[in-house]
Amino acid sequence: MCYINSTLDLSMYGWIGDSIDCLQLVMFCDADLAGDRNDAKSTTGTFMCLVGPRSFYPLSAMSKKQTSIALSTPEAEIVSATTGVSKEGIPALHLWEKLLGRESMALVLMEDNETAIRIMESGKNQTMKHMSRTQRMSTGWLHERIVEKDLAVAYCKSKDQAADILTKCCTNKLTWMANLKLIAHFRDHEIHVLQKRSPGVPAA
């Protein structure tokens, strides 16, 4: 186990308790719909980590304002997933395939919006036909990555969405502390809360 000290009585922890053949690359992607009150644009949040049954190692995180206005949460989630998977996830696969000695790996995308998951898996959505113009490339590209086995999408509950902390302001202390734990930030005396199963990642 290793940790990085911070100035707020918090440390970021990462731990590896599995053999390398049990590890997988996981990315959480989330979006805050129309979070900017000035222009109604949403915010993308991504959090990538190396995960195993007894492993959780943070690798990277990103918070970025989206460049176009999304008309629904699923649309904002598609934009977020495209940004995270294309900018961070797929490039990282090449590195971790080498480091872990794998011929091929799939990035596991953790998504808390079931409609967005259906769109990615099918490559289309009949109830939001405008997306064929606004997000056609993103939808098609994510679907292609799934078909080509570069990407596997898994549903996670919103309370377990580690990227949520990167998309919006939080004024509730309990919610803030819970979200910090999802990205492996703990006060030193709280380290006992680490469980055998990684935070926010459903058991296989």
PDB file of C-alpha atoms in Angstrom:
ATOM      1  CA  MET A   1       0.000   0.000   0.000  1.00  0.00           C
ATOM      2  CA  CYS A   2       1.248   3.482  -0.761  1.00  0.00           C
ATOM      3  CA  TYR A   3      -0.140   6.937  -0.160  1.00  0.00           C
ATOM      4  CA  ILE A   4       0.381  10.571  -1.135  1.00  0.00           C
ATOM      5  CA  ASN A   5       0.147  13.134   1.652  1.00  0.00           C
ATOM      6  CA  SER A   6      -2.053  16.204   1.293  1.00  0.00           C
ATOM      7  CA  THR A   7      -2.395  19.412   3.306  1.00  0.00           C
ATOM      8  CA  LEU A   8      -5.992  18.811   4.452  1.00  0.00           C
ATOM      9  CA  ASP A   9      -5.413  15.854   6.781  1.00  0.00           C
ATOM     10  CA  LEU A  10      -6.252  13.626   3.810  1.00  0.00           C
ATOM     11  CA  SER A  11      -4.124  11.148   1.904  1.00  0.00           C
ATOM     12  CA  MET A  12      -4.712   9.417  -1.404  1.00  0.00           C
ATOM     13  CA  TYR A  13      -4.172   5.697  -1.020  1.00  0.00           C
ATOM     14  CA  GLY A  14      -3.537   3.021  -3.606  1.00  0.00           C
ATOM     15  CA  TRP A  15      -3.238  -0.656  -2.824  1.00  0.00           C
ATOM     16  CA  ILE A  16      -2.480  -3.806  -4.821  1.00  0.00           C
ATOM     17  CA  GLY A  17      -3.377  -7.121  -3.216  1.00  0.00           C
ATOM     18  CA  ASP A  18      -3.765  -9.338  -6.285  1.00  0.00           C
ATOM     19  CA  SER A  19      -1.608 -11.019  -8.888  1.00  0.00           C
ATOM     20  CA  ILE A  20      -1.328  -9.110 -12.167  1.00  0.00           C
ATOM     21  CA  ASP A  21      -3.645 -11.499 -13.997  1.00  0.00           C
ATOM     22  CA  CYS A  22      -6.510 -10.366 -11.719  1.00  0.00           C
ATOM     23  CA  LEU A  23      -6.130  -6.639 -12.451  1.00  0.00           C
ATOM     24  CA  GLN A  24      -8.266  -4.662 -14.873  1.00  0.00           C
ATOM     25  CA  LEU A  25      -8.280  -1.089 -16.097  1.00  0.00           C
ATOM     26  CA  VAL A  26     -11.441   0.712 -14.973  1.00  0.00           C
ATOM     27  CA  MET A  27     -12.737   4.164 -15.884  1.00  0.00           C
ATOM     28  CA  PHE A  28     -15.607   5.989 -14.202  1.00  0.00           C
ATOM     29  CA  CYS A  29     -17.286   8.633 -16.376  1.00  0.00           C
ATOM     30  CA  ASP A  30     -19.975  11.062 -15.259  1.00  0.00           C
ATOM     31  CA  ALA A  31     -21.578  14.323 -16.353  1.00  0.00           C
ATOM     32  CA  ASP A  32     -23.418  17.162 -14.648  1.00  0.00           C
ATOM     33  CA  LEU A  33     -26.227  18.235 -16.999  1.00  0.00           C
ATOM     34  CA  ALA A  34     -26.236  21.989 -17.744  1.00  0.00           C
ATOM     35  CA  GLY A  35     -24.097  22.676 -14.701  1.00  0.00           C
ATOM     36  CA  ASP A  36     -22.899  26.035 -16.039  1.00  0.00           C
ATOM     37  CA  ARG A  37     -25.769  28.466 -15.453  1.00  0.00           C
ATOM     38  CA  ASN A  38     -24.332  31.002 -17.884  1.00  0.00           C
ATOM     39  CA  ASP A  39     -24.328  28.876 -21.027  1.00  0.00           C
ATOM     40  CA  ALA A  40     -26.103  25.634 -19.962  1.00  0.00           C
ATOM     41  CA  LYS A  41     -23.116  23.481 -20.855  1.00  0.00           C
ATOM     42  CA  SER A  42     -22.385  20.328 -18.901  1.00  0.00           C
ATOM     43  CA  THR A  43     -19.227  19.165 -17.135  1.00  0.00           C
ATOM     44  CA  THR A  44     -17.375  15.938 -17.880  1.00  0.00           C
ATOM     45  CA  GLY A  45     -15.698  14.024 -15.066  1.00  0.00           C
ATOM     46  CA  THR A  46     -13.491  10.947 -15.473  1.00  0.00           C
ATOM     47  CA  PHE A  47     -11.575   8.833 -12.980  1.00  0.00           C
ATOM     48  CA  MET A  48      -9.343   5.937 -14.042  1.00  0.00           C
ATOM     49  CA  CYS A  49      -7.918   3.269 -11.770  1.00  0.00           C
ATOM     50  CA  LEU A  50      -6.388  -0.184 -11.721  1.00  0.00           C
ATOM     51  CA  VAL A  51      -8.751  -2.577  -9.971  1.00  0.00           C
ATOM     52  CA  GLY A  52      -8.769  -6.154  -8.704  1.00  0.00           C
ATOM     53  CA  PRO A  53     -10.736  -8.090  -6.061  1.00  0.00           C
ATOM     54  CA  ARG A  54      -8.325  -6.698  -3.422  1.00  0.00           C
ATOM     55  CA  SER A  55      -6.751  -3.868  -5.389  1.00  0.00           C
ATOM     56  CA  PHE A  56      -7.598  -0.234  -6.075  1.00  0.00           C
ATOM     57  CA  TYR A  57      -4.948   2.053  -7.505  1.00  0.00           C
ATOM     58  CA  PRO A  58      -5.873   5.575  -8.755  1.00  0.00           C
ATOM     59  CA  LEU A  59      -4.207   6.496 -12.057  1.00  0.00           C
ATOM     60  CA  SER A  60      -5.728   9.689 -13.458  1.00  0.00           C
ATOM     61  CA  ALA A  61      -8.673  12.070 -13.234  1.00  0.00           C
ATOM     62  CA  MET A  62     -10.121  14.817 -15.401  1.00  0.00           C
ATOM     63  CA  SER A  63     -12.752  17.517 -15.073  1.00  0.00           C
ATOM     64  CA  LYS A  64     -13.619  19.386 -18.268  1.00  0.00           C
ATOM     65  CA  LYS A  65     -16.392  21.630 -19.452  1.00  0.00           C
ATOM     66  CA  GLN A  66     -18.176  20.234 -22.488  1.00  0.00           C
ATOM     67  CA  THR A  67     -18.017  22.268 -25.682  1.00  0.00           C
ATOM     68  CA  SER A  68     -21.624  21.735 -26.805  1.00  0.00           C
ATOM     69  CA  ILE A  69     -24.982  21.914 -25.027  1.00  0.00           C
ATOM     70  CA  ALA A  70     -26.545  18.544 -24.200  1.00  0.00           C
ATOM     71  CA  LEU A  71     -30.342  18.288 -24.138  1.00  0.00           C
ATOM     72  CA  SER A  72     -30.513  15.359 -21.713  1.00  0.00           C
ATOM     73  CA  THR A  73     -28.488  13.495 -19.126  1.00  0.00           C
ATOM     74  CA  PRO A  74     -27.859  10.494 -21.445  1.00  0.00           C
ATOM     75  CA  GLU A  75     -26.502  12.844 -24.114  1.00  0.00           C
ATOM     76  CA  ALA A  76     -24.165  14.535 -21.620  1.00  0.00           C
ATOM     77  CA  GLU A  77     -23.070  11.085 -20.408  1.00  0.00           C
ATOM     78  CA  ILE A  78     -22.248  10.019 -24.000  1.00  0.00           C
ATOM     79  CA  VAL A  79     -20.046  13.104 -24.399  1.00  0.00           C
ATOM     80  CA  SER A  80     -18.344  12.370 -21.083  1.00  0.00           C
ATOM     81  CA  ALA A  81     -17.717   8.730 -21.976  1.00  0.00           C
ATOM     82  CA  THR A  82     -16.302   9.665 -25.378  1.00  0.00           C
ATOM     83  CA  THR A  83     -13.909  12.162 -23.820  1.00  0.00           C
ATOM     84  CA  GLY A  84     -12.716   9.791 -21.109  1.00  0.00           C
ATOM     85  CA  VAL A  85     -12.395   6.686 -23.250  1.00  0.00           C
ATOM     86  CA  SER A  86     -10.708   8.401 -26.201  1.00  0.00           C
ATOM     87  CA  LYS A  87      -8.407  10.806 -24.323  1.00  0.00           C
ATOM     88  CA  GLU A  88      -7.395   8.623 -21.370  1.00  0.00           C
ATOM     89  CA  GLY A  89      -8.763   5.095 -21.519  1.00  0.00           C
ATOM     90  CA  ILE A  90      -7.797   3.685 -24.914  1.00  0.00           C
ATOM     91  CA  PRO A  91      -4.290   5.242 -24.873  1.00  0.00           C
ATOM     92  CA  ALA A  92      -3.735   3.725 -21.401  1.00  0.00           C
ATOM     93  CA  LEU A  93      -4.670   0.256 -22.674  1.00  0.00           C
ATOM     94  CA  HIS A  94      -1.526   0.107 -24.808  1.00  0.00           C
ATOM     95  CA  LEU A  95       0.645   0.914 -21.786  1.00  0.00           C
ATOM     96  CA  TRP A  96      -1.016  -1.512 -19.382  1.00  0.00           C
ATOM     97  CA  GLU A  97      -1.046  -4.358 -21.884  1.00  0.00           C
ATOM     98  CA  LYS A  98       2.740  -4.051 -21.916  1.00  0.00           C
ATOM     99  CA  LEU A  99       3.130  -3.612 -18.159  1.00  0.00           C
ATOM    100  CA  LEU A 100       0.827  -6.519 -17.308  1.00  0.00           C
ATOM    101  CA  GLY A 101       2.084  -8.767 -20.093  1.00  0.00           C
ATOM    102  CA  ARG A 102      -1.313  -9.102 -21.791  1.00  0.00           C
ATOM    103  CA  GLU A 103      -1.914  -9.592 -25.504  1.00  0.00           C
ATOM    104  CA  SER A 104      -5.081  -7.532 -25.243  1.00  0.00           C
ATOM    105  CA  MET A 105      -7.181  -5.839 -22.575  1.00  0.00           C
ATOM    106  CA  ALA A 106     -10.560  -4.175 -22.471  1.00  0.00           C
ATOM    107  CA  LEU A 107     -11.240  -0.937 -20.641  1.00  0.00           C
ATOM    108  CA  VAL A 108     -14.145  -1.315 -18.193  1.00  0.00           C
ATOM    109  CA  LEU A 109     -16.371   1.773 -18.276  1.00  0.00           C
ATOM    110  CA  MET A 110     -18.453   2.346 -15.146  1.00  0.00           C
ATOM    111  CA  GLU A 111     -21.649   4.221 -16.063  1.00  0.00           C
ATOM    112  CA  ASP A 112     -24.616   5.110 -13.826  1.00  0.00           C
ATOM    113  CA  ASN A 113     -27.103   6.007 -16.574  1.00  0.00           C
ATOM    114  CA  GLU A 114     -28.866   2.978 -18.052  1.00  0.00           C
ATOM    115  CA  THR A 115     -30.160   4.856 -21.096  1.00  0.00           C
ATOM    116  CA  ALA A 116     -26.629   5.947 -21.992  1.00  0.00           C
ATOM    117  CA  ILE A 117     -25.472   2.324 -21.671  1.00  0.00           C
ATOM    118  CA  ARG A 118     -28.201   1.147 -24.066  1.00  0.00           C
ATOM    119  CA  ILE A 119     -27.219   3.823 -26.576  1.00  0.00           C
ATOM    120  CA  MET A 120     -23.561   2.789 -26.448  1.00  0.00           C
ATOM    121  CA  GLU A 121     -24.379  -0.886 -26.795  1.00  0.00           C
ATOM    122  CA  SER A 122     -26.828  -0.433 -29.682  1.00  0.00           C
ATOM    123  CA  GLY A 123     -25.184   2.514 -31.417  1.00  0.00           C
ATOM    124  CA  LYS A 124     -28.509   4.339 -31.766  1.00  0.00           C
ATOM    125  CA  ASN A 125     -31.522   5.634 -29.874  1.00  0.00           C
ATOM    126  CA  GLN A 126     -34.987   5.992 -31.359  1.00  0.00           C
ATOM    127  CA  THR A 127     -36.288   8.376 -28.686  1.00  0.00           C
ATOM    128  CA  MET A 128     -33.518  10.975 -29.115  1.00  0.00           C
ATOM    129  CA  LYS A 129     -33.245  11.188 -32.888  1.00  0.00           C
ATOM    130  CA  HIS A 130     -31.480  14.550 -32.751  1.00  0.00           C
ATOM    131  CA  MET A 131     -28.402  12.713 -31.483  1.00  0.00           C
ATOM    132  CA  SER A 132     -27.867  11.332 -34.997  1.00  0.00           C
ATOM    133  CA  ARG A 133     -26.700  14.856 -35.829  1.00  0.00           C
ATOM    134  CA  THR A 134     -25.322  16.208 -32.554  1.00  0.00           C
ATOM    135  CA  GLN A 135     -23.483  13.147 -31.197  1.00  0.00           C
ATOM    136  CA  ARG A 136     -23.511  10.719 -34.152  1.00  0.00           C
ATOM    137  CA  MET A 137     -19.746  10.257 -34.192  1.00  0.00           C
ATOM    138  CA  SER A 138     -19.484   9.784 -30.418  1.00  0.00           C
ATOM    139  CA  THR A 139     -22.295   7.230 -30.323  1.00  0.00           C
ATOM    140  CA  GLY A 140     -20.933   5.298 -33.298  1.00  0.00           C
ATOM    141  CA  TRP A 141     -17.360   5.347 -31.999  1.00  0.00           C
ATOM    142  CA  LEU A 142     -18.277   4.056 -28.528  1.00  0.00           C
ATOM    143  CA  HIS A 143     -20.424   1.331 -30.070  1.00  0.00           C
ATOM    144  CA  GLU A 144     -17.537   0.313 -32.330  1.00  0.00           C
ATOM    145  CA  ARG A 145     -15.175   0.080 -29.360  1.00  0.00           C
ATOM    146  CA  ILE A 146     -17.634  -2.288 -27.654  1.00  0.00           C
ATOM    147  CA  VAL A 147     -17.987  -4.430 -30.783  1.00  0.00           C
ATOM    148  CA  GLU A 148     -14.191  -4.550 -31.186  1.00  0.00           C
ATOM    149  CA  LYS A 149     -13.806  -5.653 -27.531  1.00  0.00           C
ATOM    150  CA  ASP A 150     -11.755  -2.573 -26.582  1.00  0.00           C
ATOM    151  CA  LEU A 151     -14.496  -1.449 -24.191  1.00  0.00           C
ATOM    152  CA  ALA A 152     -16.849  -3.164 -21.763  1.00  0.00           C
ATOM    153  CA  VAL A 153     -19.603  -1.096 -20.136  1.00  0.00           C
ATOM    154  CA  ALA A 154     -20.852  -1.913 -16.629  1.00  0.00           C
ATOM    155  CA  TYR A 155     -23.656  -0.274 -14.665  1.00  0.00           C
ATOM    156  CA  CYS A 156     -22.860   1.250 -11.277  1.00  0.00           C
ATOM    157  CA  LYS A 157     -25.201   2.943  -8.847  1.00  0.00           C
ATOM    158  CA  SER A 158     -24.990   6.723  -8.677  1.00  0.00           C
ATOM    159  CA  LYS A 159     -23.806   6.536  -5.062  1.00  0.00           C
ATOM    160  CA  ASP A 160     -20.816   4.509  -6.296  1.00  0.00           C
ATOM    161  CA  GLN A 161     -19.964   6.793  -9.239  1.00  0.00           C
ATOM    162  CA  ALA A 162     -16.407   7.863  -8.443  1.00  0.00           C
ATOM    163  CA  ALA A 163     -16.350  10.535 -11.163  1.00  0.00           C
ATOM    164  CA  ASP A 164     -19.287  12.424  -9.633  1.00  0.00           C
ATOM    165  CA  ILE A 165     -16.946  14.464  -7.437  1.00  0.00           C
ATOM    166  CA  LEU A 166     -15.344  15.880 -10.611  1.00  0.00           C
ATOM    167  CA  THR A 167     -18.566  17.217 -12.134  1.00  0.00           C
ATOM    168  CA  LYS A 168     -20.300  19.422  -9.596  1.00  0.00           C
ATOM    169  CA  CYS A 169     -20.087  21.530  -6.473  1.00  0.00           C
ATOM    170  CA  CYS A 170     -20.890  19.721  -3.232  1.00  0.00           C
ATOM    171  CA  THR A 171     -22.118  21.554  -0.131  1.00  0.00           C
ATOM    172  CA  ASN A 172     -23.048  18.528   1.980  1.00  0.00           C
ATOM    173  CA  LYS A 173     -20.178  17.410   4.193  1.00  0.00           C
ATOM    174  CA  LEU A 174     -21.300  13.787   4.463  1.00  0.00           C
ATOM    175  CA  THR A 175     -21.727  13.483   0.688  1.00  0.00           C
ATOM    176  CA  TRP A 176     -18.344  15.126   0.118  1.00  0.00           C
ATOM    177  CA  MET A 177     -16.553  12.743   2.472  1.00  0.00           C
ATOM    178  CA  ALA A 178     -18.277   9.733   0.913  1.00  0.00           C
ATOM    179  CA  ASN A 179     -17.253  10.906  -2.568  1.00  0.00           C
ATOM    180  CA  LEU A 180     -13.652  11.362  -1.426  1.00  0.00           C
ATOM    181  CA  LYS A 181     -13.550   7.738  -0.303  1.00  0.00           C
ATOM    182  CA  LEU A 182     -14.677   6.627  -3.774  1.00  0.00           C
ATOM    183  CA  ILE A 183     -11.453   8.079  -5.187  1.00  0.00           C
ATOM    184  CA  ALA A 184      -9.363   6.639  -2.338  1.00  0.00           C
ATOM    185  CA  HIS A 185      -8.895   9.808  -0.262  1.00  0.00           C
ATOM    186  CA  PHE A 186      -8.909   9.024   3.447  1.00  0.00           C
ATOM    187  CA  ARG A 187      -7.955  10.670   6.689  1.00  0.00           C
ATOM    188  CA  ASP A 188      -5.173   8.669   8.258  1.00  0.00           C
ATOM    189  CA  HIS A 189      -7.373   7.433  11.106  1.00  0.00           C
ATOM    190  CA  GLU A 190     -10.042   6.309   8.606  1.00  0.00           C
ATOM    191  CA  ILE A 191      -7.863   3.857   6.723  1.00  0.00           C
ATOM    192  CA  HIS A 192      -9.551   0.969   8.552  1.00  0.00           C
ATOM    193  CA  VAL A 193     -12.610   1.476   6.297  1.00  0.00           C
ATOM    194  CA  LEU A 194     -10.740  -0.060   3.366  1.00  0.00           C
ATOM    195  CA  GLN A 195     -12.570  -3.264   2.523  1.00  0.00           C
ATOM    196  CA  LYS A 196     -11.583  -6.378   0.634  1.00  0.00           C
ATOM    197  CA  ARG A 197     -13.697  -5.154  -2.299  1.00  0.00           C
ATOM    198  CA  SER A 198     -12.614  -1.976  -4.065  1.00  0.00           C
ATOM    199  CA  PRO A 199     -14.778   1.137  -3.424  1.00  0.00           C
ATOM    200  CA  GLY A 200     -17.450   1.795  -6.025  1.00  0.00           C
ATOM    201  CA  VAL A 201     -16.612  -1.271  -8.126  1.00  0.00           C
ATOM    202  CA  PRO A 202     -19.165  -4.103  -8.113  1.00  0.00           C
ATOM    203  CA  ALA A 203     -17.818  -7.531  -7.254  1.00  0.00           C
ATOM    204  CA  ALA A 204     -17.165  -9.673 -10.318  1.00  0.00           C
TER     205      ALA A 204
END
